[in-house]
PDB file of C-alpha atoms in Angstrom:
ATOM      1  CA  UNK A   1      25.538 103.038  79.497  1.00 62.00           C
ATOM      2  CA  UNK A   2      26.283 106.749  78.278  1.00 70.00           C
ATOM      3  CA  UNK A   3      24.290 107.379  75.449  1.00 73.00           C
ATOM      4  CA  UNK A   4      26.396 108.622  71.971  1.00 80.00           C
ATOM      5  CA  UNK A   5      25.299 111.661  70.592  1.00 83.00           C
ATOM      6  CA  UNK A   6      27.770 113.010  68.228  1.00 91.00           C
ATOM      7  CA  UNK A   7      25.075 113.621  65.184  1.00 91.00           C
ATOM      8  CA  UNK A   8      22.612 115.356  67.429  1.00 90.00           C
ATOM      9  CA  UNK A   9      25.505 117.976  69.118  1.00 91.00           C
ATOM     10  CA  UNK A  10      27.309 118.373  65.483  1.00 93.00           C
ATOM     11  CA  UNK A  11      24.336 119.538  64.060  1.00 93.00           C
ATOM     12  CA  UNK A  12      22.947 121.995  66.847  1.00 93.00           C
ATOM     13  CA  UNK A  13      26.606 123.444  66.852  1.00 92.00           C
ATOM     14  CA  UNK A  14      25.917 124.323  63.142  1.00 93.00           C
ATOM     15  CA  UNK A  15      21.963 125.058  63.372  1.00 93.00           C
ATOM     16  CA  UNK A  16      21.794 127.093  66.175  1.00 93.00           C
ATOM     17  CA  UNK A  17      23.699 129.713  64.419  1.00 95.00           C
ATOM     18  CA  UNK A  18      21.693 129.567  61.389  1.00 94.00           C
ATOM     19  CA  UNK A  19      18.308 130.204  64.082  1.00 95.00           C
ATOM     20  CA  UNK A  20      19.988 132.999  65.839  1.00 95.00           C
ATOM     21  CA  UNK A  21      21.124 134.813  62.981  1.00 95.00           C
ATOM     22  CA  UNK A  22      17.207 134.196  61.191  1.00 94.00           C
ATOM     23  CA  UNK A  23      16.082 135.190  64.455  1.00 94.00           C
ATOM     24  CA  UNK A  24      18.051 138.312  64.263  1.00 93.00           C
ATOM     25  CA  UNK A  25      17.146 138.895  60.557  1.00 93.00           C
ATOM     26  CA  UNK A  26      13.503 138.471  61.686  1.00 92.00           C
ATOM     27  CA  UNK A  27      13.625 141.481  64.427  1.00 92.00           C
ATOM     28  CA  UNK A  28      15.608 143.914  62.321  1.00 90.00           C
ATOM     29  CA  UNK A  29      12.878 143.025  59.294  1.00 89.00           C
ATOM     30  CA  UNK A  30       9.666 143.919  61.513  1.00 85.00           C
ATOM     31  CA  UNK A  31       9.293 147.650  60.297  1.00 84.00           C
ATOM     32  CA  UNK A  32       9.120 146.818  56.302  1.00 86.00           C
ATOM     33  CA  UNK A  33       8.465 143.338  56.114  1.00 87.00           C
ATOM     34  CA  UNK A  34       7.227 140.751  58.231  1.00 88.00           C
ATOM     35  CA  UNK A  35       9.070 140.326  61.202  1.00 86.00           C
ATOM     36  CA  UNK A  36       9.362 141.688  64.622  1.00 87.00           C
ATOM     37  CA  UNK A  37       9.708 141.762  68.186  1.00 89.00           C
ATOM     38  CA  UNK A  38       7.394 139.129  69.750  1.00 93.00           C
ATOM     39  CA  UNK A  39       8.327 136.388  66.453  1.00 93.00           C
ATOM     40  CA  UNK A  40      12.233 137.297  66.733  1.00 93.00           C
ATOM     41  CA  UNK A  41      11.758 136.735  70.335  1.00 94.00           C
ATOM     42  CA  UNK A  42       9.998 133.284  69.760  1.00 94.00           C
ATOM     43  CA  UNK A  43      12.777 132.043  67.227  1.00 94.00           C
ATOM     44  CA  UNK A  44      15.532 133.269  69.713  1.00 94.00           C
ATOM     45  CA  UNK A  45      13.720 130.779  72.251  1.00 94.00           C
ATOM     46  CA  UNK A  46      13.809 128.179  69.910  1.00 94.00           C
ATOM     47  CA  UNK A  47      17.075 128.296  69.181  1.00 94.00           C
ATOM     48  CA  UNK A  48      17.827 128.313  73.270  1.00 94.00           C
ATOM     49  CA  UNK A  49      15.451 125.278  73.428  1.00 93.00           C
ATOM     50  CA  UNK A  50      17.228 122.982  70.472  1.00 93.00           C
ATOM     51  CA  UNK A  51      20.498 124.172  72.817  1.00 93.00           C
ATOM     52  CA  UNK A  52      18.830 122.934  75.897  1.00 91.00           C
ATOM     53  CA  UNK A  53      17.935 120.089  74.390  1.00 89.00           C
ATOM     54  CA  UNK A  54      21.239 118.808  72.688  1.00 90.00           C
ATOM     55  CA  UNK A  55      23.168 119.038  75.747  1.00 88.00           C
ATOM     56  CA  UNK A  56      22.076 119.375  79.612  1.00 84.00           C
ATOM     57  CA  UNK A  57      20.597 122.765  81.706  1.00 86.00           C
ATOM     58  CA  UNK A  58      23.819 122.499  83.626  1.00 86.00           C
ATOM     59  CA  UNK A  59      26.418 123.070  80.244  1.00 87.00           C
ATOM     60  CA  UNK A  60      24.262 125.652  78.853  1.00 89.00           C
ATOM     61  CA  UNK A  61      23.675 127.821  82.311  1.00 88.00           C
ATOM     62  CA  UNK A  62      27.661 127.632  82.474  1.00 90.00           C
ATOM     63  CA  UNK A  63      28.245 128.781  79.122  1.00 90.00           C
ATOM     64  CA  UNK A  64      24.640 131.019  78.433  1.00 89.00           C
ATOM     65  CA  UNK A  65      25.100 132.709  82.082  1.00 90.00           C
ATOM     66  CA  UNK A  66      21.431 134.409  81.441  1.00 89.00           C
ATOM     67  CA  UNK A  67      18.813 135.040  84.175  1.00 90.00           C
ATOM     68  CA  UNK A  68      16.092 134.721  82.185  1.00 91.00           C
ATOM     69  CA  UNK A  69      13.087 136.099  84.804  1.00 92.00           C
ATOM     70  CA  UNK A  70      15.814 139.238  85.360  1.00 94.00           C
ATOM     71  CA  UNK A  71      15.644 139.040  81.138  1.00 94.00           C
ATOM     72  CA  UNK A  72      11.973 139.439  80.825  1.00 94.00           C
ATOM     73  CA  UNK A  73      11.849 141.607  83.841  1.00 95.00           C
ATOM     74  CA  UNK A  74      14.515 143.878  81.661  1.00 95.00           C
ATOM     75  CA  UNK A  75      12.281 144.134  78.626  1.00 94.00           C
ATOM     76  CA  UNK A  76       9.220 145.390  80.630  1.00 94.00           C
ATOM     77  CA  UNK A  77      10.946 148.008  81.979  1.00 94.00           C
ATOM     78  CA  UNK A  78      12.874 148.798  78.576  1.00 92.00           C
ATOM     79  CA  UNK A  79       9.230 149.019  76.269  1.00 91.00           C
ATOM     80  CA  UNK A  80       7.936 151.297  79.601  1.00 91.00           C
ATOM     81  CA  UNK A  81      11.092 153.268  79.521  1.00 90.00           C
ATOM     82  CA  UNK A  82      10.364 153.793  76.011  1.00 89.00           C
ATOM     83  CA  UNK A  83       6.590 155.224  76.469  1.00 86.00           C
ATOM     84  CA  UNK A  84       8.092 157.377  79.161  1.00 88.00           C
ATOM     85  CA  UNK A  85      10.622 158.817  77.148  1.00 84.00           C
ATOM     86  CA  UNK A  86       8.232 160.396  74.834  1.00 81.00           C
ATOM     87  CA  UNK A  87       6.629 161.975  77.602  1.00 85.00           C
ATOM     88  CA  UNK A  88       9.348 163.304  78.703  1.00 84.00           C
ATOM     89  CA  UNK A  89      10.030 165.524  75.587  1.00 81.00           C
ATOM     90  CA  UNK A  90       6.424 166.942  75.641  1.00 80.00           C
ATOM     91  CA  UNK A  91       4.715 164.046  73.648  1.00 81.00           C
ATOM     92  CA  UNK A  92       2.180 161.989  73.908  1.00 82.00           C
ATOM     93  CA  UNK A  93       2.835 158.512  76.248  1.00 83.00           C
ATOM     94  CA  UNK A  94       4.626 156.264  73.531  1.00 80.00           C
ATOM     95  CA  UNK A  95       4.762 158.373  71.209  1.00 80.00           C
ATOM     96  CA  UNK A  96       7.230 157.742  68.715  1.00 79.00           C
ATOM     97  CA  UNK A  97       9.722 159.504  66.246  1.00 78.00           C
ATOM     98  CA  UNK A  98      12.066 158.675  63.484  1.00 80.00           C
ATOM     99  CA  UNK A  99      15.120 160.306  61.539  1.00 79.00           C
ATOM    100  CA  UNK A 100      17.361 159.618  58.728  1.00 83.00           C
ATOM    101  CA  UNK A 101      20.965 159.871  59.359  1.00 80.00           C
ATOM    102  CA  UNK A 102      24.258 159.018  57.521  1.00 81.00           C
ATOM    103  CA  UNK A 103      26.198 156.380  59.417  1.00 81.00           C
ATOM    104  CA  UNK A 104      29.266 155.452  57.897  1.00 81.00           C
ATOM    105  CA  UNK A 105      29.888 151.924  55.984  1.00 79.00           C
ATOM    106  CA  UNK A 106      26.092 151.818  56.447  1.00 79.00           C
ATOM    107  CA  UNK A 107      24.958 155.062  53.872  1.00 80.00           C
ATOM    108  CA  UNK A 108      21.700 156.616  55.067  1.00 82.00           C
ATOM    109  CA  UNK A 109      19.738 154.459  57.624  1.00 82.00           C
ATOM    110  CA  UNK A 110      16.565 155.227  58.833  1.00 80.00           C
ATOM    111  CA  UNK A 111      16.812 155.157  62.971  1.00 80.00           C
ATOM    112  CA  UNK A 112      13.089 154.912  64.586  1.00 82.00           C
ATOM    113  CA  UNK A 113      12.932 154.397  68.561  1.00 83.00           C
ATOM    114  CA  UNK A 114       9.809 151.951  67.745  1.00 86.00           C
ATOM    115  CA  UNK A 115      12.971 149.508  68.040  1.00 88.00           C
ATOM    116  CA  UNK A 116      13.590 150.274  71.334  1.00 89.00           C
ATOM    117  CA  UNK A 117      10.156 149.439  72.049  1.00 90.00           C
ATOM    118  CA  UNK A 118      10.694 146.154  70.228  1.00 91.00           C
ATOM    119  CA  UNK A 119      14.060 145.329  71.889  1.00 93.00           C
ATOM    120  CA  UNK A 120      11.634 145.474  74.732  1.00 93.00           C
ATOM    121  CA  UNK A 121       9.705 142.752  73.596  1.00 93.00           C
ATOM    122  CA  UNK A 122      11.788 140.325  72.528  1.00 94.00           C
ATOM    123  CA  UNK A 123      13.737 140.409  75.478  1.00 94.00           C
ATOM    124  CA  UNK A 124      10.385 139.881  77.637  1.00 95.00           C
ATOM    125  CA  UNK A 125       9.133 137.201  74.990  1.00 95.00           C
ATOM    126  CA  UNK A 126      12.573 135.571  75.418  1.00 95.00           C
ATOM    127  CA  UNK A 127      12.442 135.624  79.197  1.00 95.00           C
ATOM    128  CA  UNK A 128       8.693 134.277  79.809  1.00 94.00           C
ATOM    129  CA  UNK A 129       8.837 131.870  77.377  1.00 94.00           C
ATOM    130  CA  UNK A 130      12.371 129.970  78.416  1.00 93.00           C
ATOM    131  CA  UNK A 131      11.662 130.391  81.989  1.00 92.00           C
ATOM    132  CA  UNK A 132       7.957 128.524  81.468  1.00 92.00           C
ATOM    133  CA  UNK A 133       9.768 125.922  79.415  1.00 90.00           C
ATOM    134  CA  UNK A 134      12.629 125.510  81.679  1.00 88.00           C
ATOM    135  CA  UNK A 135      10.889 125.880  84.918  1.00 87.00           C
ATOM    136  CA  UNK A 136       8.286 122.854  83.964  1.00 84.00           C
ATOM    137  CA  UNK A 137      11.310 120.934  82.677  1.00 79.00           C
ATOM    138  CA  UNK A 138      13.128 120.487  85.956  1.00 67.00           C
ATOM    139  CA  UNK A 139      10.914 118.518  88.806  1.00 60.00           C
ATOM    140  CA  UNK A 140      10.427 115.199  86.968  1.00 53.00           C
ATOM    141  CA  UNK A 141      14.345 113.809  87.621  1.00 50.00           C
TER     142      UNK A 141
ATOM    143  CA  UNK B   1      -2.473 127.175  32.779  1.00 87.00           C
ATOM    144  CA  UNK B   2       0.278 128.204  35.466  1.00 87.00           C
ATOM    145  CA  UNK B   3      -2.403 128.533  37.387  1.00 89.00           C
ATOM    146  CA  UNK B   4      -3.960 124.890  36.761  1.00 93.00           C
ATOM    147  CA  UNK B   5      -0.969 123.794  37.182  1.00 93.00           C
ATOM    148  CA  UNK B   6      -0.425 125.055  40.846  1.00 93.00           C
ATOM    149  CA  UNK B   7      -3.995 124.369  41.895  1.00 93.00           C
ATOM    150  CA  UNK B   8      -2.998 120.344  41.031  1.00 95.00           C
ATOM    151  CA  UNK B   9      -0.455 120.311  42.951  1.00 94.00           C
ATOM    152  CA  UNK B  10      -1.806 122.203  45.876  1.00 94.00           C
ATOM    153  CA  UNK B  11      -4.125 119.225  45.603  1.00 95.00           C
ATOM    154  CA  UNK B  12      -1.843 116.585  45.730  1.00 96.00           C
ATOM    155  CA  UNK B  13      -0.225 117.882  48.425  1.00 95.00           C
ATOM    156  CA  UNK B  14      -3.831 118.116  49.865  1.00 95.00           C
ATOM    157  CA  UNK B  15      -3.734 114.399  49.323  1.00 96.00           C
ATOM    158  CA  UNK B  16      -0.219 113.556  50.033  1.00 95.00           C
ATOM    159  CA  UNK B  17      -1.125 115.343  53.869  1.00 95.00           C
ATOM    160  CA  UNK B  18      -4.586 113.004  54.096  1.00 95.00           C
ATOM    161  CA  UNK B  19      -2.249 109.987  53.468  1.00 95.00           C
ATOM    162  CA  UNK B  20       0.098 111.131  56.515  1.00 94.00           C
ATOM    163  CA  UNK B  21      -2.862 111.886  58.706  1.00 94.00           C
ATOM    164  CA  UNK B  22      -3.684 108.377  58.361  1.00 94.00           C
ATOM    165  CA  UNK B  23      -0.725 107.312  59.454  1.00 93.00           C
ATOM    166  CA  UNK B  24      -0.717 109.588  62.195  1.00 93.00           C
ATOM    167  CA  UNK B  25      -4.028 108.058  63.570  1.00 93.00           C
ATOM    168  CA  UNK B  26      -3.695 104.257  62.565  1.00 91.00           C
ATOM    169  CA  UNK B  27       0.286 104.324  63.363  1.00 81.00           C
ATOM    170  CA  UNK B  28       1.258 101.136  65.282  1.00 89.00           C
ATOM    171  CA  UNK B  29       4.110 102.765  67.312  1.00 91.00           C
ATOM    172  CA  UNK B  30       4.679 106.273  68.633  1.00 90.00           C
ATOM    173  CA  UNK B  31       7.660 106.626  66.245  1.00 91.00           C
ATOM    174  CA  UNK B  32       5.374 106.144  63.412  1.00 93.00           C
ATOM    175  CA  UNK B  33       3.489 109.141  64.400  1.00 93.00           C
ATOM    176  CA  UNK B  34       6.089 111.085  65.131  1.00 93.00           C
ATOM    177  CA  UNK B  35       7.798 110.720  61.362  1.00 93.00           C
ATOM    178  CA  UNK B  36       4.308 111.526  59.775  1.00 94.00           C
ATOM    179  CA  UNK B  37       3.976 114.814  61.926  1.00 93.00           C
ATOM    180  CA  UNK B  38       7.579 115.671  60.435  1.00 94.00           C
ATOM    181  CA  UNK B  39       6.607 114.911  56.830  1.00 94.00           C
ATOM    182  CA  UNK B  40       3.245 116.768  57.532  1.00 95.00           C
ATOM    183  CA  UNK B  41       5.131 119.777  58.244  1.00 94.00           C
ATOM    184  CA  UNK B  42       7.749 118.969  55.326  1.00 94.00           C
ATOM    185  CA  UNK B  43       3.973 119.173  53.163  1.00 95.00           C
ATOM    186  CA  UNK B  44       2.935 121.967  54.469  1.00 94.00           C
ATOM    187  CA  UNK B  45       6.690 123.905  53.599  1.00 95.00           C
ATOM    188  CA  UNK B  46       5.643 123.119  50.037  1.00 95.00           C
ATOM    189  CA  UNK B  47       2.484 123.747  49.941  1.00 94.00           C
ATOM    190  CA  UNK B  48       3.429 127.607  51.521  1.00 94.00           C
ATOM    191  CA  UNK B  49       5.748 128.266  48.982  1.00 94.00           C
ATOM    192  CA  UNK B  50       3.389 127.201  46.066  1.00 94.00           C
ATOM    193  CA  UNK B  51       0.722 129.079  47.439  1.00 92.00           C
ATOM    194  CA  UNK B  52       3.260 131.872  47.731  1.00 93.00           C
ATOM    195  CA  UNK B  53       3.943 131.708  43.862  1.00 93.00           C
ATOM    196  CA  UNK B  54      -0.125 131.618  43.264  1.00 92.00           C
ATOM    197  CA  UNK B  55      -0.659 134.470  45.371  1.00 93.00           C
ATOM    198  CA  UNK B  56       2.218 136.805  43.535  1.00 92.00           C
ATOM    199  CA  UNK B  57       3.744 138.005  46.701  1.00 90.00           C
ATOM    200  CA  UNK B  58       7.009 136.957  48.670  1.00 87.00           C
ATOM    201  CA  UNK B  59       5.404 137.850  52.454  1.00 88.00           C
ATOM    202  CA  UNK B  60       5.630 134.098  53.132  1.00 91.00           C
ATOM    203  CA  UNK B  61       9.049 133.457  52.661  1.00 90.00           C
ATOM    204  CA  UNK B  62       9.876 133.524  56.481  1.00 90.00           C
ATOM    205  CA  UNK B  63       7.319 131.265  57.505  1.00 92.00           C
ATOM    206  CA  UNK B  64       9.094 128.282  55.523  1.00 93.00           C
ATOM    207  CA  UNK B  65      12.267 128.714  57.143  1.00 92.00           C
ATOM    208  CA  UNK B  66      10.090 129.088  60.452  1.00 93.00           C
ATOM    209  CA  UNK B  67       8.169 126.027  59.518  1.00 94.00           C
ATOM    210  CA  UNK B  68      11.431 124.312  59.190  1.00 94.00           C
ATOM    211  CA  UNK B  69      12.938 124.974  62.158  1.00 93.00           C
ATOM    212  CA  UNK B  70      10.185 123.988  64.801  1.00 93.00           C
ATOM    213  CA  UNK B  71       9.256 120.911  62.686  1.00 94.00           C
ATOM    214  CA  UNK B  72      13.142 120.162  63.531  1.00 93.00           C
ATOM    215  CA  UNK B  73      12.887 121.062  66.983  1.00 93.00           C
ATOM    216  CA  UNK B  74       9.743 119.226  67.652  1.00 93.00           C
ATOM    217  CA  UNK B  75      10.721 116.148  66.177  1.00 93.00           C
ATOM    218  CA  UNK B  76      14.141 116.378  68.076  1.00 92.00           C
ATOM    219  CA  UNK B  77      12.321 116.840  71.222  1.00 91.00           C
ATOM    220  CA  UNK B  78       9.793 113.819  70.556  1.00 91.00           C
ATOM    221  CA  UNK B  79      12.625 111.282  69.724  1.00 91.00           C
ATOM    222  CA  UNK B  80      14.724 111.923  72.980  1.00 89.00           C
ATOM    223  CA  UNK B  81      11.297 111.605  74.829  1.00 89.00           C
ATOM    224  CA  UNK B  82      10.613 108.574  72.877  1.00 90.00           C
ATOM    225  CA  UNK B  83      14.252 107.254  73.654  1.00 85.00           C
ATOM    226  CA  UNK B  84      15.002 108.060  76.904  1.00 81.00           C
ATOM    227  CA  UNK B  85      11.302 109.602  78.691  1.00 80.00           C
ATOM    228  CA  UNK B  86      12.399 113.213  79.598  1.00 79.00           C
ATOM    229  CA  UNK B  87      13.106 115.365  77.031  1.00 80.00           C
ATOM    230  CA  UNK B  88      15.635 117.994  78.659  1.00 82.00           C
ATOM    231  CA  UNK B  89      18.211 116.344  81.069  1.00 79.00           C
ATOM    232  CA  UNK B  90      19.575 118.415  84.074  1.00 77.00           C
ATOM    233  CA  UNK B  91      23.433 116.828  84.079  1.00 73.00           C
ATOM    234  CA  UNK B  92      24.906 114.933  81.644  1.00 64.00           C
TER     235      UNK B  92
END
């Protein structure tokens, strides 16, 4: 018999949105508040992992095409890229600047490249995390 | 007085989480458990954002939400492990 989950897929459909977009508050947040990379990372993952676990790996491989060792492979080489880039301009390894400028509908934003660094980690946080989970999931059926 | 006031209820949450620990060790069935782990972390919500209002600062605020969420998760994940013995299928 095919087990009914209607409650269980209604309210991921509505939940996971609210954990990505607190996920996404969470990362933007890190450089005044509390926040950042490695927890918006972890939240991301947990909103992949209540995904995962409403429906099957097959459904959300089809519809989330992500490789997620290629993902955390990506962030490495974006927080290195990041160190690199400083050194490029005469600086220090990693070292890191910051300017004010006036984008429109948005007023005057402070733009640091410590995000790029952060974007970094998230994305490798994201990666090794799902990829443990999933990977220890899949030999028991 | 505010201040007495918060402390008391810190401590009956205090007491409130003893009570569910004892359910979590004495619990006949695994369900059992499970539903006093979620109402542990339910507790422990509170008992952030009271300590929150005692301490005079709003630094804490994301770690309900986050509290929230993996108490969901986890208990999601313990049910369907309860219910079916795996808790992420491979094909529907």
């Amino acid at each position: 018999m095919k087990p009914n989950d209607v409650i269980l897929h209604t309210v991921t459909k509505l939940a996971s949105v609210i954990i990505f977009a607190f996920s996404i508050h969470l990362f933007m947040a890190g450089h005044h508040q509390p926040g950042g990379g490695f927890i918006g990372g972890l939240t991301t993952t947990a909103g992949i992992i209540l995904l995962f676990l409403a429906f099957d790996i097959e459904t959300i491989r089809k519809n989330l095409p992500i490789d997620y060792k290629m993902l955390a492979a990506l962030g490495v080489l974006i927080s290195v890229l990041t160190g690199v880039g400083g050194l490029v301009l005469g600086e220090a390894f990693l070292e890191q600047m910051f300017d004010y400028i006036d984008v429109p509908l948005f007023g005057n934003v402070e733009l640091a490249t410590a995000v790029l660094f952060d974007i970094g980690v998230a994305f490798a946080v994201i990666g090794t995390s799902v990829s443990i989970i999933l990977s220890i999931s899949e030999d028991d059926l | 007085m505010f201040d007495t006031l918060m402390i008391l209820s810190l401590t009956i949450l205090t007491v409130a989480i003893l009570l569910n620990l004892f359910r979590l060790v004495r619990g006949p069935s695994n369900a059992d458990r499970v539903q006093a782990l979620d109402a542990i972390g339910i507790n422990l919500i509170s008992g952030i954002a009271i300590f929150s209002v005692f301490l005079h600062t709003h630094a804490f605020f994301e770690l309900i939400l986050l509290i929230g969420i993996l108490s969901f998760i986890g208990t999601i994940a313990f049910a369907r492990f309860i219910e079916r013995g795996y808790a992420i299928e491979r094909k529907r």
